Amino acid sequence: MASKGSSMSFSRKSYRLTSDAEKSRVTGIVQEKLLNDYLHRIFSSPEHAPTAATSRKPLNFQNLPEHLDQLLHVDNEDEESQGQVEGRLGPSTVVLDHTGGFEGLLLVDDDLLGVIGHSNFGTIRSTTCVYKGKWVYEVLISSQGLMQIGWCTINCRFNQEEGVGDTHNSYAYDGNRVRKWNVTTTNYGKEGRLVEKDSSEWQLQGQPTVLLTLAHIFHRFAPLLRKVYLVEAVLMSFLRGVVEAGTPAQAQSMVRQILDLLWLFMEDYEVQDCLKQLMMSLLRLYRFSPIVPDLSLQIHYLRLTIAILRHEKSRKFLLSNVLFDVLRSVVFFYIKSPLRVEEAGLQELIPTTWWPHRSSREGKDSKDVKDETAEEHRRRRAYERGCQRLKKRIEVVEELQVQILKLLLNNKDDNGGEASRYIFLTKFRKFLQENASGRGNMPMLCPPEYMVCFLHRLISALRYYWDEYKASNPRASFSEEAYIPPQVFYNGKVDYFDLQRLGGLLSHLRKTLKDDLASKANILIDPLELQAATMDDLDEDEEPAPAAAQRPMQALAMGGVLPLPRPSWLSSPTLGRANRFLSTAAVSLMTPRRPLTTSEKVKVRTLSAEQRTREDIEGSHWNEGLLLGRPPEEPEQPLTENSLLEVLDGAVMMYNLSVHQQLGKMVGVSDDVNEYAVALRDTEDKLRRCPKRRKDILAELTKSQKVFSEKLDHLSRRLAWVHATVYSQEKMLDIYWLLRVCLRTVEHGDRTGSLFAFMPEFYLSVAINSYSALKNYFGPVHSMEELPGYEETLTRLAAILAKHFADTRIVGTDIRDSLMQALASYVCYPHSLRAVERIPEEQRIAMVRSLLAPYEQRPWAQTNWILVRLWRGCGFGYRYTRLPHLLKTKPEDANLPSLQKPCPSTLLQQHMADLLREGPDVAPSFLNSVLNQLNWAFSEFIGMIQEIQQAAERLERNFVDSRQLKVCATCFDLSVSLLRVLEMTITLVPEIFLDWARPTSEMLLRRLAQLLNQVLNRVTAERNLFDRVVTLRLPGLESVDHYPILVAVTGILVRLLVHGPASGTERATSVLLADPCFQLRSICYLLGQPEPPAPGTVLPAPDRKRFSLQSYTDYISVEELAQVEQMLAHLTSASAQAAAASLVSGSHCTHVHTTQTHVSTNVHTTHVWHVSLSGYLTPAHPALCSLQPTSEEDLCPICYAHPISAVFQPCGHKSCKACINQHLMNNKDCFFCKATIVSVEDWEKAASTSTTSSAA
C-alpha cells in the first residue's frame, strides 16, 4: 500500500532484512564479468532451487528484473502449503497489532481480537497487509458513537486528532454518518454496510513483497548509483530506453515512479548525488550529441529532462542545488548550429539554394520581387519551402525547452516547501548578477549564443503564465500590455547589483531624493542602509537601548508597520547571533498587520535575492510586496503576479547583457552570403565578357565560379538554420514585445518626475538596441513594417528619444551619448523621421530648443549632426548620399546612416526658424557657439594636416598614426557640418545676420565673413597644403576633399549675396570685401578660373585638371551654377568699385601715407575701407581729408583694427564695440581687470580728451 502524496517517503532503514548494514561497499570500475559476479552474489538463488534456475547467462542491469522475477516466483502449491494466498501478507489469523500499530489509550483483549477505546479518537491497526485483489473483513460494533473503519499504508501516522481516513494515505468508512473519508468526506453506501475496497486502486509504487526486496536491493545498490560512470552508462541508458520506447505520457509516468522509488529507499544524500550525476550526464549528452536530420537525439534528452523535472521533490532539489549552482543549465535551451551541412541533413531538407539580395535599412530588398526572373522565383520558393520544413523540426525542440521553463516557473507546488518559481527567481537573479559583474571575464560569463535562446524560451514561458493569470483575474493586464512599475526601481525589493541608474549611484539618489520618496511614495530610507553594519558590531548579550528601539523599524522593508515591541522570544540567547539578522519578513509575521494610512511612511532597505521570501515578492493582505511604494500616477489594480514582473525585469537585463551583441554577430552569416553573391556575379559577368580564345582565363574564371557557387550553397543552407533559430518571425515578435515593454516602462517611469532617476540605464539601452536589431538584423526575410502597431511604436520611441536626450535627470555620460546617437540615427531614415514629426508639437519644439542650446560645455557634435540631417537635401549641392570622389574608390555600404538618401524635415526646420526669431538671446548665443566651434575645428584640421605633410616629406621611412588620421578627418567633417548648419540658419532666418537693427547682427556677420574667407584661402590656394594632402589619398582621410567643404561655403555665400534682400546683400557684400583676408581669386577658384574674368566676358570652359563646380553636374543643378556665376559677377563688380573708391580717397589724403611708408598701398586701402564700414568713416565723406590718421593709442587694445568706441562699467576699461560684443557672448568679465561688466557705454575721444588709453 502506498501513499497518494509523493512527498512522503519510507526510511530505508525500516526495511533492512539483515543487521549487517555496515559492511564495506564495493567501489571501482565496473566490468561486465565483475558486475555479473557481484549481482549473482547479491541476488543468489534459494538453496532448494535447482541449478538450472540460475542461468549461466551473464547477469547485468538489463536482465536484472527478469532474474528478480525468477527469485520471487513461488508455486501455488507451496503458497497453499504455507498458508499464504496471493495478495496477502501476514499470519493466517488476523489480530490487532498491540506492539506499535496504535494511538491513544486503548484496552485490548487477551486474544487480540477486541479493543475498547478510553481516549479521544484512538486508532489501532491489524497485523495483516493486503496488496492485490479485493478483500473484506468483518467487525462487530458493540457500542454507539462515531467510528471509522478502513485501510491505511504502513507509512500512515495517527494522533488523537487524526485517525484512519483523516490522512492522505488512509481510507475509511463511517457507518454512523454513512460517509467515506479520505481527508475530505462524501456520501457513500448504506447504513451498516461494510466497505469493499480494491487495493489496486491505491496505485501503489510496488507490491509489499517487492518493496521489501527492493529495500534489500537498494541497501546494496544505492552506493553504485552515486558513481558518475554507472549513472551515465547504466541508469541513463535505461531511462533513455524508457523515453524512446513509449509515448511522452507513459515515459513521464514511468520516470516519476522510478524517482519515487529512489527517494523511498535511498538516503537523501544518495538520491541527491544520483540526480546531480544524472543531470550532468544529460547536459553533456544534449550538448555534444550530433545534429541528426530529425533532431531525435535532442528531443529524447529534453523529454527525459522534462520527465525528471516533473517530479516535484527532484525538481526542487535540482533547482536549489544543481541547475544554476553546478551546471550551466541554460545549455538545455540552446540549439547549436551544425558544424557541417551534411551533419544536420540540410542538403535533403533544402535541396535548392537561394540567397537574398542586400537589403536597405528600411527592411526592403534592394531588388524588388517583381524584377525576379522565372528561374529565380522558382528557386526562392523552393528554398522557402525547405526553410519551413527545417523550422518545423526546430520548433519541436523549442517547445520542449519552453516546457522545461514552465516547470521551473511553477508556483503551485508549494506543498511542504517553497514553490519552484521562487527558488528559480533566487537562482536566476544570482545568475544575472554573475554575468553582469563578470563582463569581460569569460569563464564567469554565459556564452551569448546560449543567452539568446534562453531569452526567447523565457519570454514564451513568461507570457504563458502572464496570460494564464489574466484569465483567472479579469482586472489584471494581458502580456501585450506588460511593463515594469516604477516603484520596483526604488523600493529595494529587487537588487540591481552595481548597475548604473539614470540619475547616478543609488546611494547618492537615496540621499538627494529622500524627500521626494517620502512625499510621492510614502517611503523612508532605512538609516542603517547607508551604514556598513556587520554582525560583529552587535553584542550578543547586551544591546543598547536605541538599537533595540530601532530594530522593529528595520522590518518595514516588507511594507508593514510594526507598532508593537519586539517579541521577547526573539531576544533569547538560544537563537544565536544570526537571529539578530532575521529577514524582515520573519519579524513581520510575528506582528498583526494593518493597512497604511496616507500619513504613514514605510521604511525600506535593499534585500538580496537570498534574503527575500515569497511575501517579499508577492506581498500579503496589506503588503504590496514587490510593488511597495506605489506612486500616485500608477493604477491600483495589479498587472500580474509580482514574481512574473521580476522575471520580466530579468529578461530585459539579459537582452542588455549579451543578447543584442550576439544578434549583431549572427548577421555575419548574411554578410558573407552577400559578399560571395557579389563575387559570383562579378565572375559571371567576366565570363560573359571574356574572349573565347582565352582558354586559360576562361578556365580560371570557371573554377572561381564553381568555388563561389559551392560556398554560397553551403552558406545559404547555414543561413536557413540561423534564420530558423535566431531570426525567425517568432523571435522577431519576442524582441518587438521586449521593445514595447521597455517603452511602456520608460513612459510610466517618466510620469513619476524626479523618481525617474532611479530607473536602471539598461531600460533605455534595451529600447534603443532592440529597435536597432529589429531594423537591421531581421531583414530582408522579415520586415519591421509588418509588425503589429509598427507606426505607433516608432512614434512612442521617437517621443522618448526627443524628450530624454537632453533630460537633466539623466546624468550618465554613456547613456546620454547613446540617446543622442539614437536620435541622430533616427532622423536619417524617412519612416523614423516621419515618426518624429508625429510626436506632439510641444515635444517637437522642446527637442529643437534643446538642439539649439549653445554648444559650449556639452557634447555638441551629435546634436550638430542631427541639425545637418534635418537640412540635408535642401542645401547647395547637398543631395548626395556618397561623396563623389568616393564612389569609385570604396564600395557603397547602404547600411551606414550617413549614406542614406536625403530626407529633410521642413516641419522641424520651421520650428527651428521660429525659435531663432523668438527671443533676443537664442540666436546670438547659438550662432556664436557654432562660429566658435567652426573656428576650433578648422584650425585643428589645418594644424594636423601640417604635421601629416611634414611627416610625409621626411626622407626616412615613417608612419602616420592611424588615430591621428582619424581625428584629422573628424575635424574636417565637423567643419563641413558646422558650415551646413550656418547655411541652414541663414536660409531660414537671414535677418539674424542682415538686419542690423538687431544688436548682434553686424558682429555675427563680420565673424562669419572672417571665417569663410579663412576657409576659402586655405582650401583654394594653388599647390597649397590642403591640395597636397588631398593628393596623397591617405587611408583614413578619404572624406577630405575640395567638394564637400567648398560647396558648403558656396551655399552660405549664395544665400547672403544672391537670395537676400537688396539691403542685406549690400551689407553682406561690404562686410565680405572689408575683411583683410578676402581674395576674389578664391571665388574664381570655385568655377575653375585662375583669375577673375573681365566684365562682360563669357566664362571659359573649366580646366579638367582644376577643381570646378561645373564638373559636378550630377550633384549641382544648372540653376545653382547660374547662382554661383551671378555671385562671382556681383563680387567682381563690387570689388572694382571698392578699389576705385579707395584710390579716390587715397589721392585726397596722401599726407596720411607719408608718415607710414612701411605699409603697402593695398593693405592701406583695405584698412581704410574696413574702418569706414564700422560706421566711423566713409570713403567719400567730405570731412575725410581733414581727419588725421588714427593713432596707436586710439586703437582697440584687443584687435588693433578698430578705434576705441566702448567703455565698460564700472571698471572704465575700453575697447571697440565688435570685441566687447563678441566677448560678452561667452564671458561677463573685463578683459583686463576681470571685474564683472554691468553695462557698456559709447565712448568718443572728443567727449573725453583727457582720457588716456584704456590699455594703460
mmCIF file of C-alpha atoms in Angstrom, residues 971-1238:
data_model
loop_
_atom_site.group_PDB
_atom_site.id
_atom_site.type_symbol
_atom_site.label_atom_id
_atom_site.label_comp_id
_atom_site.label_asym_id
_atom_site.label_seq_id
_atom_site.Cartn_x
_atom_site.Cartn_y
_atom_site.Cartn_z
ATOM 1 C CA CYS A 971 37.753 67.690 -37.595
ATOM 2 C CA PHE A 972 37.228 68.139 -41.332
ATOM 3 C CA ASP A 973 33.789 66.508 -41.179
ATOM 4 C CA LEU A 974 32.873 68.685 -38.206
ATOM 5 C CA SER A 975 33.894 71.811 -40.114
ATOM 6 C CA VAL A 976 31.691 70.822 -43.053
ATOM 7 C CA SER A 977 28.707 70.024 -40.811
ATOM 8 C CA LEU A 978 29.046 73.331 -38.932
ATOM 9 C CA LEU A 979 29.116 75.200 -42.247
ATOM 10 C CA ARG A 980 25.932 73.396 -43.281
ATOM 11 C CA VAL A 981 24.208 74.423 -40.059
ATOM 12 C CA LEU A 982 25.187 78.028 -40.752
ATOM 13 C CA GLU A 983 23.805 77.668 -44.277
ATOM 14 C CA MET A 984 20.508 76.371 -42.893
ATOM 15 C CA THR A 985 20.311 79.209 -40.364
ATOM 16 C CA ILE A 986 20.965 81.893 -42.980
ATOM 17 C CA THR A 987 18.388 80.346 -45.306
ATOM 18 C CA LEU A 988 15.682 80.052 -42.663
ATOM 19 C CA VAL A 989 16.326 83.296 -40.734
ATOM 20 C CA PRO A 990 18.521 85.616 -42.831
ATOM 21 C CA GLU A 991 17.605 88.656 -40.722
ATOM 22 C CA ILE A 992 19.787 87.344 -37.892
ATOM 23 C CA PHE A 993 22.817 88.378 -39.970
ATOM 24 C CA LEU A 994 21.411 91.053 -42.297
ATOM 25 C CA ASP A 995 19.059 93.065 -40.085
ATOM 26 C CA TRP A 996 21.448 95.454 -38.408
ATOM 27 C CA ALA A 997 18.704 96.782 -36.196
ATOM 28 C CA ARG A 998 19.482 93.754 -34.092
ATOM 29 C CA PRO A 999 22.360 94.495 -31.687
ATOM 30 C CA THR A 1000 24.398 91.405 -32.604
ATOM 31 C CA SER A 1001 23.758 91.081 -36.341
ATOM 32 C CA GLU A 1002 26.734 93.106 -37.554
ATOM 33 C CA MET A 1003 29.123 91.327 -35.227
ATOM 34 C CA LEU A 1004 27.856 87.873 -36.275
ATOM 35 C CA LEU A 1005 28.111 88.783 -39.948
ATOM 36 C CA ARG A 1006 31.705 90.033 -39.543
ATOM 37 C CA ARG A 1007 32.728 86.851 -37.727
ATOM 38 C CA LEU A 1008 31.065 84.733 -40.383
ATOM 39 C CA ALA A 1009 32.815 86.612 -43.203
ATOM 40 C CA GLN A 1010 36.177 86.288 -41.470
ATOM 41 C CA LEU A 1011 35.809 82.506 -41.084
ATOM 42 C CA LEU A 1012 34.526 81.990 -44.625
ATOM 43 C CA ASN A 1013 37.485 83.891 -46.066
ATOM 44 C CA GLN A 1014 39.915 81.878 -43.957
ATOM 45 C CA VAL A 1015 38.429 78.597 -45.174
ATOM 46 C CA LEU A 1016 38.438 79.706 -48.812
ATOM 47 C CA ASN A 1017 42.024 80.909 -48.668
ATOM 48 C CA ARG A 1018 43.296 77.691 -47.090
ATOM 49 C CA VAL A 1019 41.431 75.379 -49.454
ATOM 50 C CA THR A 1020 41.721 77.213 -52.782
ATOM 51 C CA ALA A 1021 45.343 78.303 -52.766
ATOM 52 C CA GLU A 1022 47.342 76.825 -55.649
ATOM 53 C CA ARG A 1023 49.609 73.906 -54.670
ATOM 54 C CA ASN A 1024 48.983 74.622 -51.016
ATOM 55 C CA LEU A 1025 48.984 72.322 -48.013
ATOM 56 C CA PHE A 1026 45.363 71.207 -48.431
ATOM 57 C CA ASP A 1027 45.942 70.369 -52.078
ATOM 58 C CA ARG A 1028 48.986 68.228 -51.329
ATOM 59 C CA VAL A 1029 47.278 66.239 -48.544
ATOM 60 C CA VAL A 1030 44.255 65.560 -50.737
ATOM 61 C CA THR A 1031 46.542 64.330 -53.499
ATOM 62 C CA LEU A 1032 48.172 61.815 -51.117
ATOM 63 C CA ARG A 1033 44.829 59.986 -50.569
ATOM 64 C CA LEU A 1034 45.971 58.594 -47.248
ATOM 65 C CA PRO A 1035 43.899 55.791 -45.701
ATOM 66 C CA GLY A 1036 41.647 57.385 -43.122
ATOM 67 C CA LEU A 1037 41.464 60.725 -44.926
ATOM 68 C CA GLU A 1038 39.154 59.559 -47.703
ATOM 69 C CA SER A 1039 36.476 62.111 -46.807
ATOM 70 C CA VAL A 1040 38.915 65.058 -47.050
ATOM 71 C CA ASP A 1041 38.332 66.668 -50.443
ATOM 72 C CA HIS A 1042 37.599 70.018 -52.039
ATOM 73 C CA TYR A 1043 33.987 69.333 -52.908
ATOM 74 C CA PRO A 1044 32.240 68.941 -49.504
ATOM 75 C CA ILE A 1045 33.738 71.999 -47.880
ATOM 76 C CA LEU A 1046 33.660 74.312 -50.906
ATOM 77 C CA VAL A 1047 30.013 73.631 -51.738
ATOM 78 C CA ALA A 1048 29.122 74.318 -48.085
ATOM 79 C CA VAL A 1049 30.891 77.692 -48.191
ATOM 80 C CA THR A 1050 29.374 78.437 -51.595
ATOM 81 C CA GLY A 1051 25.905 77.738 -50.229
ATOM 82 C CA ILE A 1052 26.389 80.331 -47.473
ATOM 83 C CA LEU A 1053 27.723 82.959 -49.870
ATOM 84 C CA VAL A 1054 24.909 82.392 -52.347
ATOM 85 C CA ARG A 1055 22.320 82.798 -49.610
ATOM 86 C CA LEU A 1056 23.927 86.066 -48.474
ATOM 87 C CA LEU A 1057 24.774 87.640 -51.834
ATOM 88 C CA VAL A 1058 22.128 86.345 -54.237
ATOM 89 C CA HIS A 1059 18.956 85.341 -52.383
ATOM 90 C CA GLY A 1060 18.865 88.028 -49.735
ATOM 91 C CA PRO A 1061 17.068 91.399 -49.956
ATOM 92 C CA ALA A 1062 18.853 94.297 -51.643
ATOM 93 C CA SER A 1063 19.779 95.997 -48.388
ATOM 94 C CA GLY A 1064 21.009 92.747 -46.887
ATOM 95 C CA THR A 1065 23.028 91.902 -49.984
ATOM 96 C CA GLU A 1066 24.699 95.314 -49.861
ATOM 97 C CA ARG A 1067 25.623 94.873 -46.198
ATOM 98 C CA ALA A 1068 26.929 91.335 -46.741
ATOM 99 C CA THR A 1069 28.995 92.460 -49.741
ATOM 100 C CA SER A 1070 30.559 95.362 -47.884
ATOM 101 C CA VAL A 1071 31.450 93.203 -44.861
ATOM 102 C CA LEU A 1072 32.907 90.451 -47.027
ATOM 103 C CA LEU A 1073 35.048 92.840 -49.092
ATOM 104 C CA ALA A 1074 36.151 94.741 -45.996
ATOM 105 C CA ASP A 1075 37.688 91.662 -44.437
ATOM 106 C CA PRO A 1076 41.509 91.787 -44.855
ATOM 107 C CA CYS A 1077 41.578 88.115 -45.871
ATOM 108 C CA PHE A 1078 39.141 88.430 -48.769
ATOM 109 C CA GLN A 1079 40.541 87.353 -52.123
ATOM 110 C CA LEU A 1080 38.453 87.401 -55.273
ATOM 111 C CA ARG A 1081 40.688 84.704 -56.693
ATOM 112 C CA SER A 1082 39.187 82.233 -54.145
ATOM 113 C CA ILE A 1083 35.713 82.847 -55.573
ATOM 114 C CA CYS A 1084 37.019 82.317 -59.093
ATOM 115 C CA TYR A 1085 38.534 79.025 -57.980
ATOM 116 C CA LEU A 1086 35.012 77.653 -57.422
ATOM 117 C CA LEU A 1087 34.407 77.785 -61.170
ATOM 118 C CA GLY A 1088 37.849 76.584 -62.167
ATOM 119 C CA GLN A 1089 39.175 80.037 -63.175
ATOM 120 C CA PRO A 1090 42.636 81.150 -62.055
ATOM 121 C CA GLU A 1091 41.816 84.876 -62.371
ATOM 122 C CA PRO A 1092 38.617 86.925 -62.320
ATOM 123 C CA PRO A 1093 37.138 87.364 -65.813
ATOM 124 C CA ALA A 1094 36.869 90.740 -67.423
ATOM 125 C CA PRO A 1095 33.488 92.425 -67.051
ATOM 126 C CA GLY A 1096 31.033 91.333 -69.741
ATOM 127 C CA THR A 1097 33.081 88.355 -70.951
ATOM 128 C CA VAL A 1098 31.813 84.777 -71.070
ATOM 129 C CA LEU A 1099 33.305 82.292 -68.618
ATOM 130 C CA PRO A 1100 35.663 79.898 -70.411
ATOM 131 C CA ALA A 1101 35.269 76.126 -70.128
ATOM 132 C CA PRO A 1102 36.779 74.710 -66.922
ATOM 133 C CA ASP A 1103 40.149 73.040 -66.976
ATOM 134 C CA ARG A 1104 39.749 69.319 -66.280
ATOM 135 C CA LYS A 1105 42.862 69.361 -64.106
ATOM 136 C CA ARG A 1106 41.471 72.065 -61.862
ATOM 137 C CA PHE A 1107 38.610 71.889 -59.383
ATOM 138 C CA SER A 1108 35.362 73.353 -60.670
ATOM 139 C CA LEU A 1109 31.767 73.147 -59.530
ATOM 140 C CA GLN A 1110 30.844 72.850 -63.210
ATOM 141 C CA SER A 1111 32.358 69.328 -63.189
ATOM 142 C CA TYR A 1112 29.739 68.041 -60.733
ATOM 143 C CA THR A 1113 26.650 68.295 -62.870
ATOM 144 C CA ASP A 1114 25.205 65.170 -61.261
ATOM 145 C CA TYR A 1115 25.194 66.886 -57.883
ATOM 146 C CA ILE A 1116 24.807 70.589 -58.682
ATOM 147 C CA SER A 1117 21.888 71.799 -60.747
ATOM 148 C CA VAL A 1118 22.053 74.304 -63.589
ATOM 149 C CA GLU A 1119 20.190 76.867 -61.508
ATOM 150 C CA GLU A 1120 22.760 76.547 -58.712
ATOM 151 C CA LEU A 1121 25.634 77.025 -61.168
ATOM 152 C CA ALA A 1122 23.922 80.100 -62.518
ATOM 153 C CA GLN A 1123 23.674 81.490 -58.998
ATOM 154 C CA VAL A 1124 27.395 80.970 -58.489
ATOM 155 C CA GLU A 1125 28.169 82.808 -61.700
ATOM 156 C CA GLN A 1126 25.844 85.616 -60.617
ATOM 157 C CA MET A 1127 27.626 85.806 -57.251
ATOM 158 C CA LEU A 1128 31.039 85.938 -58.930
ATOM 159 C CA ALA A 1129 29.931 88.738 -61.251
ATOM 160 C CA HIS A 1130 28.485 90.674 -58.319
ATOM 161 C CA LEU A 1131 31.640 90.370 -56.224
ATOM 162 C CA THR A 1132 33.835 91.260 -59.183
ATOM 163 C CA SER A 1133 31.858 94.455 -59.789
ATOM 164 C CA ALA A 1134 31.715 95.368 -56.085
ATOM 165 C CA SER A 1135 35.426 94.739 -55.661
ATOM 166 C CA ALA A 1136 36.241 97.013 -58.596
ATOM 167 C CA GLN A 1137 34.037 99.775 -57.194
ATOM 168 C CA ALA A 1138 35.634 99.446 -53.775
ATOM 169 C CA ALA A 1139 39.115 99.644 -55.265
ATOM 170 C CA ALA A 1140 38.187 102.747 -57.244
ATOM 171 C CA ALA A 1141 36.728 104.428 -54.176
ATOM 172 C CA SER A 1142 39.869 103.623 -52.213
ATOM 173 C CA LEU A 1143 42.066 105.225 -54.849
ATOM 174 C CA VAL A 1144 39.974 108.409 -54.797
ATOM 175 C CA SER A 1145 40.131 108.710 -51.031
ATOM 176 C CA GLY A 1146 43.839 107.971 -51.152
ATOM 177 C CA SER A 1147 44.509 110.907 -53.550
ATOM 178 C CA HIS A 1148 42.832 113.341 -51.164
ATOM 179 C CA CYS A 1149 44.784 112.126 -48.159
ATOM 180 C CA THR A 1150 48.311 111.484 -49.424
ATOM 181 C CA HIS A 1151 49.739 113.085 -46.302
ATOM 182 C CA VAL A 1152 48.395 110.128 -44.378
ATOM 183 C CA HIS A 1153 50.789 107.749 -46.137
ATOM 184 C CA THR A 1154 53.903 109.862 -45.880
ATOM 185 C CA THR A 1155 54.265 109.006 -42.208
ATOM 186 C CA GLN A 1156 53.691 105.289 -42.758
ATOM 187 C CA THR A 1157 55.867 104.338 -45.697
ATOM 188 C CA HIS A 1158 56.373 100.773 -44.439
ATOM 189 C CA VAL A 1159 52.685 99.889 -45.089
ATOM 190 C CA SER A 1160 51.782 98.788 -48.639
ATOM 191 C CA THR A 1161 49.113 100.660 -50.584
ATOM 192 C CA ASN A 1162 46.971 97.560 -50.949
ATOM 193 C CA VAL A 1163 46.863 96.964 -47.222
ATOM 194 C CA HIS A 1164 46.250 100.621 -46.519
ATOM 195 C CA THR A 1165 43.240 100.904 -48.810
ATOM 196 C CA THR A 1166 41.746 97.756 -47.366
ATOM 197 C CA HIS A 1167 42.210 99.122 -43.861
ATOM 198 C CA VAL A 1168 40.530 102.393 -44.652
ATOM 199 C CA TRP A 1169 37.556 100.559 -46.227
ATOM 200 C CA HIS A 1170 37.286 98.311 -43.192
ATOM 201 C CA VAL A 1171 37.169 101.267 -40.828
ATOM 202 C CA SER A 1172 34.522 103.029 -42.849
ATOM 203 C CA LEU A 1173 32.175 100.030 -42.748
ATOM 204 C CA SER A 1174 32.249 100.116 -38.970
ATOM 205 C CA GLY A 1175 30.400 103.365 -39.069
ATOM 206 C CA TYR A 1176 33.293 105.566 -38.128
ATOM 207 C CA LEU A 1177 34.433 106.871 -41.556
ATOM 208 C CA THR A 1178 33.077 106.790 -45.092
ATOM 209 C CA PRO A 1179 35.493 106.847 -48.071
ATOM 210 C CA ALA A 1180 33.537 109.561 -49.899
ATOM 211 C CA HIS A 1181 32.877 111.601 -46.773
ATOM 212 C CA PRO A 1182 33.782 115.311 -47.266
ATOM 213 C CA ALA A 1183 35.471 115.515 -43.939
ATOM 214 C CA LEU A 1184 37.821 112.660 -44.713
ATOM 215 C CA CYS A 1185 40.607 114.995 -45.830
ATOM 216 C CA SER A 1186 40.547 116.942 -42.604
ATOM 217 C CA LEU A 1187 40.822 113.897 -40.336
ATOM 218 C CA GLN A 1188 44.192 112.777 -39.080
ATOM 219 C CA PRO A 1189 45.032 109.038 -39.157
ATOM 220 C CA THR A 1190 44.096 107.065 -36.023
ATOM 221 C CA SER A 1191 46.981 106.921 -33.577
ATOM 222 C CA GLU A 1192 48.007 103.648 -31.953
ATOM 223 C CA GLU A 1193 46.739 104.703 -28.541
ATOM 224 C CA ASP A 1194 43.279 105.301 -30.006
ATOM 225 C CA LEU A 1195 43.052 101.783 -31.468
ATOM 226 C CA CYS A 1196 41.290 98.962 -29.668
ATOM 227 C CA PRO A 1197 43.892 97.233 -27.439
ATOM 228 C CA ILE A 1198 42.326 93.853 -28.268
ATOM 229 C CA CYS A 1199 42.175 93.746 -32.090
ATOM 230 C CA TYR A 1200 44.231 96.833 -33.081
ATOM 231 C CA ALA A 1201 41.920 97.153 -36.092
ATOM 232 C CA HIS A 1202 39.093 99.407 -34.918
ATOM 233 C CA PRO A 1203 39.122 102.631 -32.909
ATOM 234 C CA ILE A 1204 38.054 102.531 -29.290
ATOM 235 C CA SER A 1205 34.294 103.035 -29.192
ATOM 236 C CA ALA A 1206 33.022 101.491 -25.921
ATOM 237 C CA VAL A 1207 33.728 101.874 -22.219
ATOM 238 C CA PHE A 1208 32.925 99.220 -19.584
ATOM 239 C CA GLN A 1209 31.122 99.985 -16.373
ATOM 240 C CA PRO A 1210 32.011 100.088 -13.569
ATOM 241 C CA CYS A 1211 35.757 99.436 -14.198
ATOM 242 C CA GLY A 1212 36.160 102.051 -17.015
ATOM 243 C CA HIS A 1213 38.325 99.988 -19.396
ATOM 244 C CA LYS A 1214 37.774 100.442 -23.134
ATOM 245 C CA SER A 1215 37.762 98.567 -26.446
ATOM 246 C CA CYS A 1216 35.900 98.620 -29.745
ATOM 247 C CA LYS A 1217 32.255 97.549 -29.862
ATOM 248 C CA ALA A 1218 32.986 94.489 -32.004
ATOM 249 C CA CYS A 1219 35.401 92.992 -29.482
ATOM 250 C CA ILE A 1220 33.286 93.637 -26.403
ATOM 251 C CA ASN A 1221 30.078 92.367 -28.042
ATOM 252 C CA GLN A 1222 31.757 89.126 -29.064
ATOM 253 C CA HIS A 1223 33.366 88.747 -25.632
ATOM 254 C CA LEU A 1224 30.102 89.258 -23.732
ATOM 255 C CA MET A 1225 28.523 86.341 -25.548
ATOM 256 C CA ASN A 1226 30.857 83.979 -23.719
ATOM 257 C CA ASN A 1227 32.050 85.866 -20.658
ATOM 258 C CA LYS A 1228 30.925 88.784 -18.471
ATOM 259 C CA ASP A 1229 34.367 89.609 -17.020
ATOM 260 C CA CYS A 1230 36.517 92.519 -18.113
ATOM 261 C CA PHE A 1231 39.443 91.753 -20.451
ATOM 262 C CA PHE A 1232 41.925 93.490 -18.181
ATOM 263 C CA CYS A 1233 40.852 93.515 -14.522
ATOM 264 C CA LYS A 1234 38.373 90.548 -14.540
ATOM 265 C CA ALA A 1235 35.728 92.727 -12.896
ATOM 266 C CA THR A 1236 32.117 91.867 -13.764
ATOM 267 C CA ILE A 1237 30.860 94.144 -16.540
ATOM 268 C CA VAL A 1238 27.490 95.628 -15.650
#
